[in-house]
Every structure is written in structure tokens, then in C-alpha cells.
Amino acid sequence: MMASDSQTDDYQELCQSFRWRLPEHFNIAEDVCGRWAGDRSRFALYYEDARGFTSAHSFWDIQSEANRLSNVLAALATVRGDRVAVILPQRPEAAIALVAILQMGAIAVPLAHRLGPDALAHRLSDVAAHLAIVDETALPTLAQVRHRLPALRHVIAVGSATGKAVKPWGEVVEHASPRYTPVITAAGDPALILYSGASSGRAQGVVMAQRTLLGNLDAYVSAHASFPQPGDLFWSAVDWTRSGGLWQGLLATWHFGRPLLAYNGPFDAGKAFALLQRYAVQNCLLEPPALQTMQQMLPEPRATCDLDLRTLASSGPSLPEPIRRWSQEKLGVTISQPWCHNGTSGILGHCAARWPSSPGSLGRPYPGHRLAIVDRQGTVLGPGEVGELAVNRQCNGEDDPALLLGFWQSPAETAARLVGDGWVLTGDLATVDAKGDFWHRGRTGDV
């Protein structure tokens, strides 16, 4: 569908008038949990695992447990700037750990719990993590490589994880104080180091700032049709170790003080439909393979499921047209696609309500982000020319908060990504058409 002149003018006005007005000081933990914790009736998290165990947690519950954990981490000599690894699937302790680490001014390093031994050892060694929080799914792998990690002094075990030289979560937090005074952090201070989700390989750590959350919110609101609305409840199968699961999932949802669902188990199409129905999920983020599996299993979902979906987003770069049509015709929702890459998430995508984009495209820049197709020297290319997708460090005279601070301990690689007049290369090949829609054309290499 082509945008009308009025819609195009409205979009241009949005982009030209947008201003970030970032605060000098900002802390993700205070923003997503601390400021909501005073209301003990405000729910933050509904949890279910593959065995059928369920629990519910208010923001007050999350904050109290995070305060206990912060005090434990401080007792274990964790100080501002230290890297703490969180090697957990979607479960309450993962969210609690992020809040606890971030409110200390330490740097959280979320890692996939199914990483292979070499990949896990590389990441933990790369950041020199002095403490790791794991459950039973990751502890055996960590045990295999712990002798290769001289900086790793402490391991906190969650759930049924037990073993030598590990500290059980329940025991260490039980007697810790539920009171903790968060440190004051600058908006540009480092907050998280994210790695690619690959189970092998020597991936680079991407350093993201406290302000990165603010830079992703417009994408989240746009993808979910002016989120939050009454009754909104979010669920995503994307892990909280990845950009989509964090910036376009857990952290964005909690920024607005709204609840989300966490499911700890392998993805299964039948289970996905059951969760959507049981919890009356209204907002969802799923990747194209998951949506394709769901379509194949249940071509006519509303014939057997009582669904309440209001919005559906997909974090993959390409979405097959049959999936798009199935969502519109059978689920009753139009799929939005926010850009969800570790170093440049939330910078462009679709927003059917505000600016229609061509099906199959990456969409357009969200207000507050300036994008172009450039060559390796940073020269901006014209419509239809294949080059590298790049985002400028500034938009309307202000720094773009969504951008990475750099690659962990890789100043040369960080410098290599900055070309021309402030353009940051994303590592993705793309084109832009005359209407302003961007189109993915592949990768230049592994970020």
C-alpha cells in the first residue's frame, strides 16, 4: 500500500519535530522497576514453566528480591563497572538479576543458557566476569570450562542447580536485606554487554548504555499500536539475552509499568497458542520461524482458540507473505517488524497506524533516528543502490540513544564501524526506494 501525500507529510513532520531531550542521569533498573514498586498491587510478571508450575510477581516483589540480590552481590565484592553474567532462560530470577545488577551500576552480561562450552568460555573470559548466575540448564556446561576462567570467582545457582563451589540463590538471598539504595548513573554509562545468539564462535560483545532503553521505546510503541492500552499484556518467545527480548520485550514493557508473561521451556506451537489463550495475551513478539510453525499447526486458529491479540510484532528481517496474510486474515492482526539487532535495535520498522510501509521491506526510520545507505567510505548512496545500512550518531542535532557505545575492548573495530559524517555501519546490506522504505539485501559479515 502506498502512503498518501497526507501520510507522507505527517511522517516527515514527525521526524523533523522529534527531540530526545535525554536526562543527564538515568538508570534502567529504577525506570523499569523501582518507580513502580511502591504500588504492591501492580503486577509485573506471570510465569509458567514446561512442567506447568506457575507464579505471579508484582513490581514490589521483583524490587524486594532485587534489593536482596544487590546486597549479596555487594558482599561478594561486586562494584560499579564489574561484569556479572546472567546465564538463564526466561524465569523470574533472570529479570530480578538484571534489576539488581543495573541498580548497582555494574554491567549485566545476559548469555544464552544453551551455549556450547567454547562459546560460553569465550564470552565469560572476554568480559572477565567475576560472577555468574546460572540454573540447571547451563551449570553443567559452565562446570566444564570453569578452570579456564580465572576471573570467575563466584557462581550463584538458581532452581535445581547444585554442585561444588556454587552458592544456592535461595540460601544467599534469604537473609539479605530487602532495602538497597541504587547508585546514580549517567544516561550514557554502560549497562549491558550483548553477544550474538549463536551457540558457537567468537562473537563480539556489544556495549549498550543505560539510555539505550529510551532509544528503543518509540519502536516498541509503534510496533504495538500506541502501547500501552487497557488490558495490554505482553509475551515473547525471544530470550531476554537478545536485543529483541530485552529492548523490544521485557525492559520496554516494564518501562510502562505493564505486566508480561515469561515461559521457560522449548518453543512449541501448541503451547504458544495455549499461552496466548490462557493469559489473554494482547501483545506479542515472535520470530518468523515460530510464526510459520504456528501457521502450519493451526491454519484456522480462531476456530478452536479464544484469542485476544491486539498487536503482533516479528523481529526477523524477512517475513514470508503467506505468514503476513495468515496473521491478518486468521489472527486479525497486522504484523509489525521492528529492527532488532544487538548494536542497532529499534531504529526502523513498520507502523501501520502512522506510516504504511511496503510489505516485505524493513520499513522506515522511527522518529529520532537518521538512516541511509552508504558505501564503505560513508558516502550516502541514492535510491536503489546497494550499500550498507547505516545510522547516524545524531538526529536533529541530538545524539541517538539507541546506538551502541562500542564493541567490548575492541576500539579498532568500534572505530571501523564509524565512517563519513557520523555514520555507524550496521553490517547489513540494504537499499532504499524512492518512497523511503528500506529493503534488506543480506549481511556483510557477523557482527
JSON list of N, CA, C and O in Angstrom, two decimals, residues 330-351:
[
{"chain": "A", "resi": 330, "resn": "LYS", "atom": "N", "xyz": [-6.46, -14.62, 9.65]},
{"chain": "A", "resi": 330, "resn": "LYS", "atom": "CA", "xyz": [-6.84, -15.65, 10.61]},
{"chain": "A", "resi": 330, "resn": "LYS", "atom": "C", "xyz": [-6.63, -15.25, 12.07]},
{"chain": "A", "resi": 330, "resn": "LYS", "atom": "O", "xyz": [-7.33, -15.76, 12.95]},
{"chain": "A", "resi": 331, "resn": "LEU", "atom": "N", "xyz": [-5.66, -14.35, 12.32]},
{"chain": "A", "resi": 331, "resn": "LEU", "atom": "CA", "xyz": [-5.47, -13.86, 13.69]},
{"chain": "A", "resi": 331, "resn": "LEU", "atom": "C", "xyz": [-6.10, -12.49, 13.90]},
{"chain": "A", "resi": 331, "resn": "LEU", "atom": "O", "xyz": [-6.33, -12.08, 15.03]},
{"chain": "A", "resi": 332, "resn": "GLY", "atom": "N", "xyz": [-6.35, -11.79, 12.80]},
{"chain": "A", "resi": 332, "resn": "GLY", "atom": "CA", "xyz": [-6.99, -10.49, 12.91]},
{"chain": "A", "resi": 332, "resn": "GLY", "atom": "C", "xyz": [-6.06, -9.36, 13.28]},
{"chain": "A", "resi": 332, "resn": "GLY", "atom": "O", "xyz": [-6.52, -8.30, 13.73]},
{"chain": "A", "resi": 333, "resn": "VAL", "atom": "N", "xyz": [-4.73, -9.55, 13.11]},
{"chain": "A", "resi": 333, "resn": "VAL", "atom": "CA", "xyz": [-3.77, -8.50, 13.44]},
{"chain": "A", "resi": 333, "resn": "VAL", "atom": "C", "xyz": [-2.76, -8.36, 12.30]},
{"chain": "A", "resi": 333, "resn": "VAL", "atom": "O", "xyz": [-2.40, -9.33, 11.63]},
{"chain": "A", "resi": 334, "resn": "THR", "atom": "N", "xyz": [-2.30, -7.13, 12.10]},
{"chain": "A", "resi": 334, "resn": "THR", "atom": "CA", "xyz": [-1.26, -6.85, 11.11]},
{"chain": "A", "resi": 334, "resn": "THR", "atom": "C", "xyz": [0.09, -6.91, 11.80]},
{"chain": "A", "resi": 334, "resn": "THR", "atom": "O", "xyz": [0.30, -6.27, 12.83]},
{"chain": "A", "resi": 335, "resn": "ILE", "atom": "N", "xyz": [1.01, -7.69, 11.24]},
{"chain": "A", "resi": 335, "resn": "ILE", "atom": "CA", "xyz": [2.32, -7.85, 11.86]},
{"chain": "A", "resi": 335, "resn": "ILE", "atom": "C", "xyz": [3.19, -6.62, 11.61]},
{"chain": "A", "resi": 335, "resn": "ILE", "atom": "O", "xyz": [3.34, -6.17, 10.48]},
{"chain": "A", "resi": 336, "resn": "SER", "atom": "N", "xyz": [3.76, -6.09, 12.69]},
{"chain": "A", "resi": 336, "resn": "SER", "atom": "CA", "xyz": [4.76, -5.03, 12.59]},
{"chain": "A", "resi": 336, "resn": "SER", "atom": "C", "xyz": [6.14, -5.64, 12.76]},
{"chain": "A", "resi": 336, "resn": "SER", "atom": "O", "xyz": [6.29, -6.67, 13.43]},
{"chain": "A", "resi": 337, "resn": "GLN", "atom": "N", "xyz": [7.16, -5.01, 12.15]},
{"chain": "A", "resi": 337, "resn": "GLN", "atom": "CA", "xyz": [8.51, -5.54, 12.22]},
{"chain": "A", "resi": 337, "resn": "GLN", "atom": "C", "xyz": [9.50, -4.47, 12.70]},
{"chain": "A", "resi": 337, "resn": "GLN", "atom": "O", "xyz": [10.03, -3.71, 11.89]},
{"chain": "A", "resi": 338, "resn": "PRO", "atom": "N", "xyz": [9.77, -4.41, 14.01]},
{"chain": "A", "resi": 338, "resn": "PRO", "atom": "CA", "xyz": [10.83, -3.52, 14.47]},
{"chain": "A", "resi": 338, "resn": "PRO", "atom": "C", "xyz": [12.20, -4.16, 14.23]},
{"chain": "A", "resi": 338, "resn": "PRO", "atom": "O", "xyz": [12.34, -5.38, 14.31]},
{"chain": "A", "resi": 339, "resn": "TRP", "atom": "N", "xyz": [13.19, -3.35, 13.91]},
{"chain": "A", "resi": 339, "resn": "TRP", "atom": "CA", "xyz": [14.55, -3.83, 13.71]},
{"chain": "A", "resi": 339, "resn": "TRP", "atom": "C", "xyz": [15.15, -4.22, 15.05]},
{"chain": "A", "resi": 339, "resn": "TRP", "atom": "O", "xyz": [15.19, -3.42, 15.97]},
{"chain": "A", "resi": 340, "resn": "CYS", "atom": "N", "xyz": [15.62, -5.44, 15.18]},
{"chain": "A", "resi": 340, "resn": "CYS", "atom": "CA", "xyz": [16.09, -5.94, 16.48]},
{"chain": "A", "resi": 340, "resn": "CYS", "atom": "C", "xyz": [17.48, -6.56, 16.35]},
{"chain": "A", "resi": 340, "resn": "CYS", "atom": "O", "xyz": [17.64, -7.78, 16.47]},
{"chain": "A", "resi": 341, "resn": "HIS", "atom": "N", "xyz": [18.49, -5.74, 16.10]},
{"chain": "A", "resi": 341, "resn": "HIS", "atom": "CA", "xyz": [19.87, -6.22, 16.09]},
{"chain": "A", "resi": 341, "resn": "HIS", "atom": "C", "xyz": [20.59, -5.70, 17.33]},
{"chain": "A", "resi": 341, "resn": "HIS", "atom": "O", "xyz": [20.27, -4.63, 17.84]},
{"chain": "A", "resi": 342, "resn": "ASN", "atom": "N", "xyz": [21.59, -6.46, 17.79]},
{"chain": "A", "resi": 342, "resn": "ASN", "atom": "CA", "xyz": [22.23, -6.14, 19.07]},
{"chain": "A", "resi": 342, "resn": "ASN", "atom": "C", "xyz": [22.76, -4.72, 19.15]},
{"chain": "A", "resi": 342, "resn": "ASN", "atom": "O", "xyz": [22.63, -4.06, 20.17]},
{"chain": "A", "resi": 343, "resn": "GLY", "atom": "N", "xyz": [23.39, -4.23, 18.09]},
{"chain": "A", "resi": 343, "resn": "GLY", "atom": "CA", "xyz": [24.01, -2.91, 18.18]},
{"chain": "A", "resi": 343, "resn": "GLY", "atom": "C", "xyz": [23.14, -1.77, 17.72]},
{"chain": "A", "resi": 343, "resn": "GLY", "atom": "O", "xyz": [23.46, -0.61, 17.98]},
{"chain": "A", "resi": 344, "resn": "THR", "atom": "N", "xyz": [22.05, -2.07, 17.02]},
{"chain": "A", "resi": 344, "resn": "THR", "atom": "CA", "xyz": [21.24, -1.01, 16.42]},
{"chain": "A", "resi": 344, "resn": "THR", "atom": "C", "xyz": [19.76, -1.38, 16.44]},
{"chain": "A", "resi": 344, "resn": "THR", "atom": "O", "xyz": [19.09, -1.35, 15.43]},
{"chain": "A", "resi": 345, "resn": "SER", "atom": "N", "xyz": [19.23, -1.73, 17.57]},
{"chain": "A", "resi": 345, "resn": "SER", "atom": "CA", "xyz": [17.83, -2.13, 17.63]},
{"chain": "A", "resi": 345, "resn": "SER", "atom": "C", "xyz": [16.92, -0.90, 17.74]},
{"chain": "A", "resi": 345, "resn": "SER", "atom": "O", "xyz": [17.33, 0.16, 18.20]},
{"chain": "A", "resi": 346, "resn": "GLY", "atom": "N", "xyz": [15.67, -1.08, 17.26]},
{"chain": "A", "resi": 346, "resn": "GLY", "atom": "CA", "xyz": [14.67, -0.05, 17.44]},
{"chain": "A", "resi": 346, "resn": "GLY", "atom": "C", "xyz": [14.84, 1.19, 16.60]},
{"chain": "A", "resi": 346, "resn": "GLY", "atom": "O", "xyz": [14.26, 2.24, 16.91]},
{"chain": "A", "resi": 347, "resn": "ILE", "atom": "N", "xyz": [15.62, 1.11, 15.51]},
{"chain": "A", "resi": 347, "resn": "ILE", "atom": "CA", "xyz": [15.87, 2.31, 14.73]},
{"chain": "A", "resi": 347, "resn": "ILE", "atom": "C", "xyz": [14.94, 2.44, 13.52]},
{"chain": "A", "resi": 347, "resn": "ILE", "atom": "O", "xyz": [14.73, 3.55, 13.02]},
{"chain": "A", "resi": 348, "resn": "LEU", "atom": "N", "xyz": [14.43, 1.33, 13.02]},
{"chain": "A", "resi": 348, "resn": "LEU", "atom": "CA", "xyz": [13.48, 1.40, 11.91]},
{"chain": "A", "resi": 348, "resn": "LEU", "atom": "C", "xyz": [12.54, 0.22, 11.97]},
{"chain": "A", "resi": 348, "resn": "LEU", "atom": "O", "xyz": [12.77, -0.76, 12.67]},
{"chain": "A", "resi": 349, "resn": "GLY", "atom": "N", "xyz": [11.44, 0.34, 11.22]},
{"chain": "A", "resi": 349, "resn": "GLY", "atom": "CA", "xyz": [10.45, -0.72, 11.21]},
{"chain": "A", "resi": 349, "resn": "GLY", "atom": "C", "xyz": [9.13, -0.22, 10.66]},
{"chain": "A", "resi": 349, "resn": "GLY", "atom": "O", "xyz": [9.05, 0.81, 9.99]},
{"chain": "A", "resi": 350, "resn": "HIS", "atom": "N", "xyz": [8.09, -0.96, 10.98]},
{"chain": "A", "resi": 350, "resn": "HIS", "atom": "CA", "xyz": [6.75, -0.68, 10.45]},
{"chain": "A", "resi": 350, "resn": "HIS", "atom": "C", "xyz": [5.87, -0.05, 11.52]},
{"chain": "A", "resi": 350, "resn": "HIS", "atom": "O", "xyz": [6.03, -0.30, 12.71]},
{"chain": "A", "resi": 351, "resn": "CYS", "atom": "N", "xyz": [4.94, 0.76, 11.09]},
{"chain": "A", "resi": 351, "resn": "CYS", "atom": "CA", "xyz": [3.91, 1.31, 11.96]},
{"chain": "A", "resi": 351, "resn": "CYS", "atom": "C", "xyz": [2.68, 1.58, 11.11]},
{"chain": "A", "resi": 351, "resn": "CYS", "atom": "O", "xyz": [2.54, 2.67, 10.55]}
]
